[in-house]
Short mmCIF file of C-alpha atoms in Angstrom, two decimals:
data_model
loop_
_atom_site.label_atom_id
_atom_site.label_comp_id
_atom_site.label_asym_id
_atom_site.label_seq_id
_atom_site.Cartn_x
_atom_site.Cartn_y
_atom_site.Cartn_z
CA MET A 631 17.03 5.35 21.97
CA ASP A 632 13.42 6.56 22.43
CA PHE A 633 10.19 4.46 21.86
CA THR A 634 7.77 7.35 22.58
CA LEU A 635 5.69 8.99 19.96
CA ASN A 636 6.02 12.90 20.30
CA ASP A 637 2.82 15.04 20.66
CA GLU A 638 2.39 15.57 16.93
CA GLN A 639 2.65 11.89 16.13
CA ARG A 640 0.26 10.98 18.69
CA GLN A 641 -2.25 13.43 17.43
CA LEU A 642 -1.73 12.26 13.87
CA GLN A 643 -2.25 8.60 15.12
CA GLN A 644 -5.46 9.61 16.94
CA LEU A 645 -6.69 11.47 13.77
CA ALA A 646 -6.12 8.51 11.67
CA ARG A 647 -7.79 6.12 14.18
CA ASP A 648 -10.83 8.38 14.67
CA PHE A 649 -11.29 8.78 10.97
CA THR A 650 -11.08 4.96 10.38
CA ARG A 651 -13.81 4.34 13.20
CA LYS A 652 -16.07 6.91 11.87
CA GLU A 653 -15.50 6.74 8.03
CA ILE A 654 -14.15 3.55 7.08
CA ILE A 655 -15.28 0.75 9.37
CA PRO A 656 -19.01 1.43 8.92
CA ILE A 657 -18.87 1.08 5.23
CA ALA A 658 -16.06 -1.43 4.72
CA SER A 659 -18.04 -4.52 4.15
CA GLU A 660 -20.59 -2.60 1.86
CA TYR A 661 -17.93 -1.53 -0.55
CA ASP A 662 -16.17 -4.95 -0.34
CA GLN A 663 -19.27 -6.55 -1.41
CA LYS A 664 -20.03 -3.89 -4.15
CA GLU A 665 -16.49 -4.08 -5.39
CA GLU A 666 -16.38 -0.32 -5.48
CA LEU A 667 -13.91 2.49 -4.49
CA PRO A 668 -15.70 4.69 -1.93
CA TRP A 669 -14.71 8.12 -3.45
CA GLN A 670 -16.33 10.00 -0.54
CA VAL A 671 -13.61 8.52 1.78
CA VAL A 672 -10.99 9.93 -0.52
CA GLU A 673 -12.63 13.28 -0.29
CA LYS A 674 -13.03 13.12 3.51
CA ALA A 675 -9.31 12.00 3.85
CA PHE A 676 -8.32 15.03 1.76
CA GLU A 677 -10.31 17.30 4.03
CA VAL A 678 -8.62 16.12 7.28
CA GLY A 679 -5.12 15.96 5.78
CA LEU A 680 -4.67 12.13 5.47
CA LEU A 681 -4.40 12.07 1.72
CA ASN A 682 -1.01 12.23 0.09
CA PRO A 683 0.75 13.52 3.23
CA SER A 684 4.14 12.89 1.68
CA ILE A 685 3.92 15.67 -0.85
CA PRO A 686 6.67 18.23 0.24
CA GLU A 687 6.17 21.62 1.60
CA HIS A 688 7.60 23.31 -1.42
CA ALA A 689 4.88 21.66 -3.54
CA GLY A 690 2.12 22.74 -1.06
CA GLY A 691 2.01 19.47 1.02
CA LEU A 692 2.52 18.56 4.61
CA GLY A 693 5.84 16.89 3.88
CA LEU A 694 5.28 14.10 6.25
CA GLY A 695 8.10 11.49 6.62
CA MET A 696 7.90 7.62 6.38
CA PHE A 697 7.53 7.13 9.92
CA ASP A 698 4.39 9.43 10.30
CA GLU A 699 2.93 7.82 6.89
CA CYS A 700 3.31 4.33 8.58
CA LEU A 701 1.37 5.59 11.68
CA ILE A 702 -1.57 6.57 9.52
CA GLY A 703 -1.17 3.34 7.33
CA GLU A 704 -1.65 1.05 10.26
CA GLU A 705 -4.76 2.72 11.45
CA ILE A 706 -6.32 2.88 8.06
CA ALA A 707 -5.66 -0.74 7.48
CA TYR A 708 -7.37 -1.67 10.83
CA GLY A 709 -10.53 -0.42 9.18
CA CYS A 710 -10.24 -1.88 5.62
CA MET A 711 -7.02 -2.91 3.67
CA GLY A 712 -8.79 -2.09 0.42
CA ILE A 713 -9.43 1.43 1.34
CA TYR A 714 -5.88 1.55 2.67
CA THR A 715 -4.59 0.64 -0.80
CA VAL A 716 -6.46 3.38 -2.37
CA LEU A 717 -4.73 5.92 -0.13
CA MET A 718 -1.27 4.38 0.12
CA ALA A 719 -1.11 3.41 -3.55
CA SER A 720 -1.43 7.12 -4.32
CA GLU A 721 1.84 7.54 -2.06
CA LEU A 722 3.44 4.81 -4.11
CA GLY A 723 2.62 6.98 -7.21
CA ILE A 724 4.06 10.02 -5.57
CA ALA A 725 7.21 8.39 -4.52
CA PRO A 726 9.13 8.03 -7.88
CA ILE A 727 8.33 11.72 -8.44
CA LEU A 728 10.02 12.54 -5.08
CA ILE A 729 12.96 10.21 -5.92
CA GLY A 730 13.63 11.02 -9.53
CA GLY A 731 11.81 14.27 -10.13
CA THR A 732 13.27 17.77 -10.01
CA GLU A 733 11.71 20.46 -7.70
CA GLU A 734 9.99 21.96 -10.71
CA GLN A 735 8.51 18.55 -11.68
CA GLN A 736 7.35 18.06 -8.15
CA LYS A 737 5.52 21.27 -8.22
CA ARG A 738 3.97 20.59 -11.67
CA PHE A 739 2.71 17.07 -10.85
CA LEU A 740 1.99 17.22 -7.10
CA THR A 741 0.79 20.62 -6.16
CA PRO A 742 -2.57 19.93 -8.02
CA LEU A 743 -3.11 16.99 -5.51
CA THR A 744 -2.87 19.49 -2.67
CA GLU A 745 -5.63 21.60 -4.11
CA LYS A 746 -8.44 19.03 -4.43
CA ALA A 747 -8.81 15.32 -3.74
CA GLY A 748 -6.83 13.37 -6.24
CA LEU A 749 -4.74 10.22 -6.60
CA ALA A 750 -1.55 9.08 -8.20
CA ALA A 751 -0.53 5.53 -9.46
CA PHE A 752 2.49 3.59 -10.08
CA ALA A 753 2.55 1.37 -13.31
CA LEU A 754 5.30 -1.16 -13.46
CA SER A 755 3.86 -4.71 -13.56
CA GLU A 756 2.56 -5.99 -16.93
CA PRO A 757 0.51 -9.05 -18.08
CA ASN A 758 3.65 -11.16 -18.85
CA ASN A 759 6.03 -9.90 -16.10
CA GLY A 760 5.87 -8.96 -12.48
CA SER A 761 8.95 -9.91 -10.37
CA ASP A 762 10.98 -9.75 -13.60
CA ALA A 763 10.48 -6.15 -13.79
CA ALA A 764 13.33 -5.33 -16.08
CA ALA A 765 11.76 -7.51 -18.75
CA MET A 766 8.96 -5.13 -19.54
CA GLY A 767 7.31 -4.89 -22.90
CA THR A 768 5.84 -1.48 -22.83
CA THR A 769 7.90 0.81 -25.13
CA ALA A 770 8.76 4.40 -25.26
CA VAL A 771 10.17 5.99 -28.32
CA LEU A 772 11.37 9.62 -28.52
CA ASP A 773 9.85 11.56 -31.33
CA GLY A 774 11.17 14.97 -31.25
CA ASP A 775 10.42 16.51 -27.95
CA GLU A 776 7.86 13.75 -27.05
CA TRP A 777 7.84 10.28 -25.72
CA VAL A 778 5.43 7.89 -27.61
CA ILE A 779 4.25 5.07 -25.24
CA ASN A 780 2.74 1.76 -26.28
CA GLY A 781 1.98 -1.29 -24.42
CA THR A 782 -0.02 -2.61 -21.41
CA LYS A 783 0.36 -2.47 -17.60
CA MET A 784 -1.49 -4.87 -15.26
CA TRP A 785 -2.66 -5.01 -11.53
CA ILE A 786 -2.34 -1.04 -11.27
CA SER A 787 -4.01 0.32 -8.06
CA ASN A 788 -5.90 3.44 -8.80
CA GLY A 789 -5.17 2.84 -12.39
CA GLY A 790 -7.12 5.05 -14.76
CA LEU A 791 -8.53 7.07 -11.93
CA ALA A 792 -5.40 8.78 -10.76
CA GLU A 793 -4.50 12.30 -11.96
CA VAL A 794 -0.94 11.29 -12.70
CA THR A 795 0.59 7.86 -13.36
CA VAL A 796 4.24 7.10 -13.29
CA VAL A 797 4.72 4.64 -16.21
CA PHE A 798 7.87 2.61 -16.57
CA ALA A 799 8.83 1.70 -20.19
CA THR A 800 11.73 0.51 -22.23
CA THR A 801 13.48 2.13 -25.15
CA ASP A 802 14.95 -1.06 -26.14
CA LYS A 803 13.52 -4.59 -25.39
CA GLN A 804 16.93 -5.95 -25.43
CA GLY A 805 18.52 -3.33 -23.31
CA GLY A 806 17.52 -4.61 -19.96
CA HIS A 807 17.15 -2.17 -16.99
CA LYS A 808 19.66 0.22 -18.78
CA ALA A 809 17.07 1.07 -21.46
CA THR A 810 14.29 2.00 -19.06
CA VAL A 811 12.59 5.36 -18.39
CA ALA A 812 10.01 6.69 -15.96
CA LEU A 813 7.39 8.87 -17.64
CA VAL A 814 4.55 10.84 -15.94
CA VAL A 815 1.40 10.34 -17.85
CA PRO A 816 -1.83 12.54 -17.07
CA LYS A 817 -5.22 11.07 -16.72
CA ASP A 818 -6.55 12.68 -19.94
CA ALA A 819 -3.67 11.82 -22.26
CA PRO A 820 -5.22 10.74 -25.68
CA GLY A 821 -4.73 6.96 -26.15
CA PHE A 822 -4.56 6.13 -22.66
CA SER A 823 -7.41 3.92 -21.36
CA TYR A 824 -7.99 1.38 -18.56
CA ASN A 825 -10.16 -1.61 -17.71
CA LYS A 826 -11.09 -2.53 -14.24
CA ILE A 827 -10.19 -5.87 -12.93
CA LYS A 828 -13.06 -7.44 -11.20
CA HIS A 829 -13.80 -10.57 -9.07
CA LYS A 830 -10.72 -10.11 -6.77
CA LEU A 831 -10.24 -12.36 -3.69
CA GLY A 832 -9.96 -9.33 -1.43
CA GLN A 833 -9.25 -5.71 -1.25
CA ARG A 834 -12.23 -5.14 -3.37
CA ALA A 835 -12.75 -1.43 -2.33
CA SER A 836 -9.69 -0.53 -4.26
CA LEU A 837 -9.63 -0.01 -7.97
CA THR A 838 -7.15 -2.45 -9.71
CA SER A 839 -6.76 -1.90 -13.49
CA GLU A 840 -5.20 -2.98 -16.77
CA LEU A 841 -3.80 0.16 -18.50
CA VAL A 842 -3.49 0.39 -22.15
CA PHE A 843 -1.24 2.77 -24.02
CA GLU A 844 -1.96 3.38 -27.67
CA ASN A 845 0.54 5.89 -29.08
CA VAL A 846 0.31 7.94 -26.00
CA ARG A 847 2.47 11.12 -26.23
CA VAL A 848 3.93 12.93 -23.31
CA PRO A 849 6.48 15.91 -23.39
CA LYS A 850 10.10 15.04 -22.80
CA GLU A 851 9.73 17.43 -19.57
CA ASN A 852 7.60 14.56 -18.14
CA GLN A 853 10.65 12.12 -17.85
CA LEU A 854 11.89 11.68 -14.36
CA GLY A 855 15.61 11.18 -14.26
CA GLY A 856 17.65 10.27 -17.40
CA LEU A 857 17.59 7.46 -19.89
CA GLY A 858 18.31 4.21 -18.05
CA ASP A 859 17.18 5.59 -14.78
CA GLY A 860 13.62 4.11 -14.81
CA PHE A 861 14.27 0.74 -13.24
CA LYS A 862 16.51 2.33 -10.69
CA ILE A 863 13.76 4.86 -9.66
CA ALA A 864 11.22 1.94 -9.44
CA MET A 865 13.52 -0.18 -7.18
CA LYS A 866 14.21 2.77 -4.92
CA THR A 867 10.55 3.51 -4.67
CA LEU A 868 9.56 -0.05 -3.79
CA ASP A 869 12.44 -0.27 -1.11
CA LYS A 870 10.50 2.68 0.60
CA THR A 871 6.97 1.98 0.00
CA ARG A 872 6.86 -1.68 1.08
CA ILE A 873 7.33 -0.36 4.51
CA PRO A 874 3.76 1.01 4.75
CA VAL A 875 2.58 -2.36 3.45
CA ALA A 876 4.14 -3.73 6.69
CA ALA A 877 2.49 -1.02 8.77
CA GLY A 878 -0.84 -2.00 7.15
CA SER A 879 -0.21 -5.65 7.73
CA VAL A 880 0.15 -5.03 11.47
CA GLY A 881 -3.08 -2.94 11.46
CA ILE A 882 -4.95 -5.94 10.01
CA ALA A 883 -3.36 -8.37 12.63
CA ARG A 884 -4.36 -5.91 15.31
CA ARG A 885 -7.98 -6.07 14.17
CA ALA A 886 -7.98 -9.69 14.10
CA MET A 887 -6.63 -9.98 17.59
CA GLU A 888 -9.21 -7.42 19.00
CA GLU A 889 -12.05 -9.08 17.07
CA SER A 890 -11.05 -12.39 18.40
CA VAL A 891 -10.54 -11.25 22.04
CA LYS A 892 -14.13 -9.71 22.01
CA TYR A 893 -15.62 -12.85 20.42
CA ALA A 894 -13.73 -15.32 22.90
CA LYS A 895 -15.06 -13.34 25.78
CA ASP A 896 -18.69 -13.60 24.63
CA ARG A 897 -18.64 -16.98 23.22
CA GLU A 898 -19.29 -19.81 25.55
CA ALA A 899 -18.53 -23.56 25.36
CA PHE A 900 -18.67 -26.22 28.06
CA GLY A 901 -20.19 -23.82 30.34
CA LYS A 902 -17.61 -21.02 30.30
CA PRO A 903 -16.26 -18.30 27.66
CA ILE A 904 -13.97 -19.89 25.36
CA ALA A 905 -11.28 -17.17 26.34
CA GLN A 906 -10.71 -19.27 29.43
CA PHE A 907 -9.41 -22.18 27.36
CA GLN A 908 -5.51 -22.25 27.04
CA ALA A 909 -5.87 -23.33 23.33
CA ILE A 910 -7.68 -19.98 22.52
CA GLN A 911 -5.29 -17.97 24.88
CA PHE A 912 -2.26 -19.25 23.12
CA LYS A 913 -3.53 -18.23 19.72
CA LEU A 914 -4.26 -14.82 21.15
CA ALA A 915 -0.75 -14.53 22.58
CA GLU A 916 0.87 -15.51 19.27
CA MET A 917 -1.16 -12.70 17.69
CA ALA A 918 0.18 -10.26 20.36
CA ILE A 919 3.80 -11.52 19.64
CA GLY A 920 3.50 -10.99 16.02
CA ILE A 921 1.96 -7.52 16.32
CA GLU A 922 4.46 -6.11 18.68
CA THR A 923 7.58 -7.40 16.88
CA GLY A 924 6.16 -6.42 13.47
CA ARG A 925 5.49 -3.01 14.63
CA LEU A 926 8.94 -2.62 15.88
CA MET A 927 10.37 -3.81 12.56
CA TYR A 928 8.38 -1.57 10.32
CA GLN A 929 9.01 1.38 12.61
CA LYS A 930 12.71 0.73 12.56
CA ALA A 931 12.76 0.56 8.59
CA ALA A 932 10.64 3.79 8.62
CA TRP A 933 13.08 5.62 10.90
CA LEU A 934 15.98 4.56 8.64
CA VAL A 935 14.21 6.13 5.65
CA ASP A 936 13.59 9.26 7.65
CA GLN A 937 17.22 9.46 8.64
CA GLY A 938 18.41 9.05 5.04
CA GLN A 939 20.09 5.69 5.72
CA PRO A 940 20.13 2.51 3.73
CA HIS A 941 16.83 0.62 4.41
CA GLY A 942 16.38 -2.01 1.67
CA PHE A 943 17.29 -4.85 4.07
CA GLU A 944 14.94 -3.74 6.79
CA SER A 945 12.13 -2.87 4.59
CA ALA A 946 12.22 -6.32 2.89
CA ILE A 947 12.16 -8.07 6.38
CA ALA A 948 9.33 -5.78 7.65
CA LYS A 949 7.22 -6.37 4.59
CA ALA A 950 7.65 -10.25 4.52
CA TYR A 951 7.46 -10.66 8.25
CA CYS A 952 4.50 -8.53 8.77
CA SER A 953 2.35 -9.59 5.97
CA GLU A 954 2.89 -13.37 6.80
CA MET A 955 2.32 -12.59 10.48
CA ALA A 956 -0.99 -10.89 9.74
CA PHE A 957 -2.15 -13.60 7.41
CA SER A 958 -1.49 -16.10 10.27
CA ALA A 959 -3.45 -13.87 12.63
CA ALA A 960 -6.34 -13.43 10.34
CA ASN A 961 -6.45 -17.26 9.76
CA GLU A 962 -6.32 -17.90 13.56
CA GLY A 963 -9.02 -15.37 14.04
CA ILE A 964 -11.38 -17.28 11.82
CA GLN A 965 -10.47 -20.55 13.76
CA ILE A 966 -11.27 -18.67 17.11
CA HIS A 967 -14.74 -17.62 15.55
CA GLY A 968 -15.33 -21.13 14.22
CA GLY A 969 -18.21 -21.37 11.69
CA TYR A 970 -19.14 -17.75 12.27
CA GLY A 971 -15.38 -16.69 11.07
CA TYR A 972 -16.33 -18.21 7.72
CA VAL A 973 -19.25 -15.87 6.99
CA ALA A 974 -19.24 -12.27 6.38
CA GLU A 975 -21.38 -11.48 9.56
CA TYR A 976 -18.06 -11.24 11.38
CA PRO A 977 -15.18 -9.16 9.82
CA VAL A 978 -12.44 -11.76 10.20
CA GLU A 979 -13.04 -13.39 6.92
CA LYS A 980 -12.58 -10.39 4.99
CA LEU A 981 -9.23 -9.71 6.83
CA LEU A 982 -7.85 -13.00 5.51
CA ARG A 983 -8.94 -12.27 1.90
CA ASP A 984 -7.58 -8.65 2.20
CA VAL A 985 -4.14 -9.45 3.67
CA LYS A 986 -3.29 -12.25 1.19
CA LEU A 987 -2.45 -9.45 -1.32
CA ASN A 988 0.21 -8.04 1.09
CA MET A 989 2.22 -11.02 0.36
CA ILE A 990 2.15 -10.34 -3.39
CA TYR A 991 2.17 -6.67 -4.32
CA GLU A 992 5.08 -4.20 -3.92
CA GLY A 993 7.41 -7.28 -4.43
CA THR A 994 6.35 -10.72 -3.58
CA ASN A 995 7.69 -12.24 -0.39
CA GLU A 996 9.90 -14.41 -2.50
CA ILE A 997 11.44 -11.42 -3.87
CA GLN A 998 11.90 -9.96 -0.28
CA ARG A 999 13.87 -13.06 0.58
CA VAL A 1000 15.99 -12.41 -2.56
CA VAL A 1001 16.67 -8.93 -1.32
CA ILE A 1002 17.43 -10.12 2.27
CA SER A 1003 19.87 -12.99 1.13
CA ARG A 1004 21.75 -10.74 -1.24
CA ASN A 1005 22.32 -8.31 1.72
CA LEU A 1006 23.65 -11.14 3.72
CA LEU A 1007 25.83 -12.69 0.93
CA LYS A 1008 27.32 -9.54 -0.80
#
């Protein structure tokens, strides 16, 4: 057992940390307020190798593993969870192509993302179903050598902006998960449109969209896996990609703690810095406990992925624990800042707004507890 990062991992972590401090933190508040995606950050991330790092070497990418991806994710989320979601939701879109796609499909869909800055997206949730993913209403009908897609997807990160979107649809609304297919839809497909979802509580620097499919045709060669594999590919994807959500949550909690330490040392009450009061010290200590334990949990889950071992149980624990821990850290960060924590002059209120979504997307924390308990009872 070795808890030490190797030289390459330390360099990768430092690259992501420096990138965050230089390119993300200075503009995070501005793009949160404007509710706009900062495309220049995507381009700069591409230039330094922090965009889509999981694309395998045979498709022209770096082929980084889950552990390395999480090292990047923690650092990016420290700066802005919304911008983190832009970059990591692209990894979410890539994952089903890695899980269910052939090597030829991986080259066809992913190599273009290594040649210029571009994003991928994952389209599973719908207006009327989220956790009940198998009850999807979006349909796919085989017409000769083409799939014809009709329906609506909801809450899709990078939706409409992504070069490729993996869309999950059903061939029979009464068929359950055995009737599902995973289809790769290019951005310029006729009949494919999107509507930006506005006025989100947090993560406003990310694009969240409603996707509309009106007789969208894609060739049969764009199908990942076989008929009935769609739901399986989606669940295997989420088993993996909820681990970076845990890593991002640790990044938010670390930011909340560091901002709170800095403020508590400067702010005085009753003639001394509030950092000298035990009530404040205990809040900071709880943050540290959560960050250290959360990091160990997400790193264990990521290590299991890289070792090719079962990881659904650990990834569910990591996602649920880290997101709730980070929400608590951000909440206590506001409390430490008092009135100043409630306004945008200090970053802690944004941390709370941003991290709430980590308890909802990529499987609600209630669903994580279903996964955990099923593992215990099977």
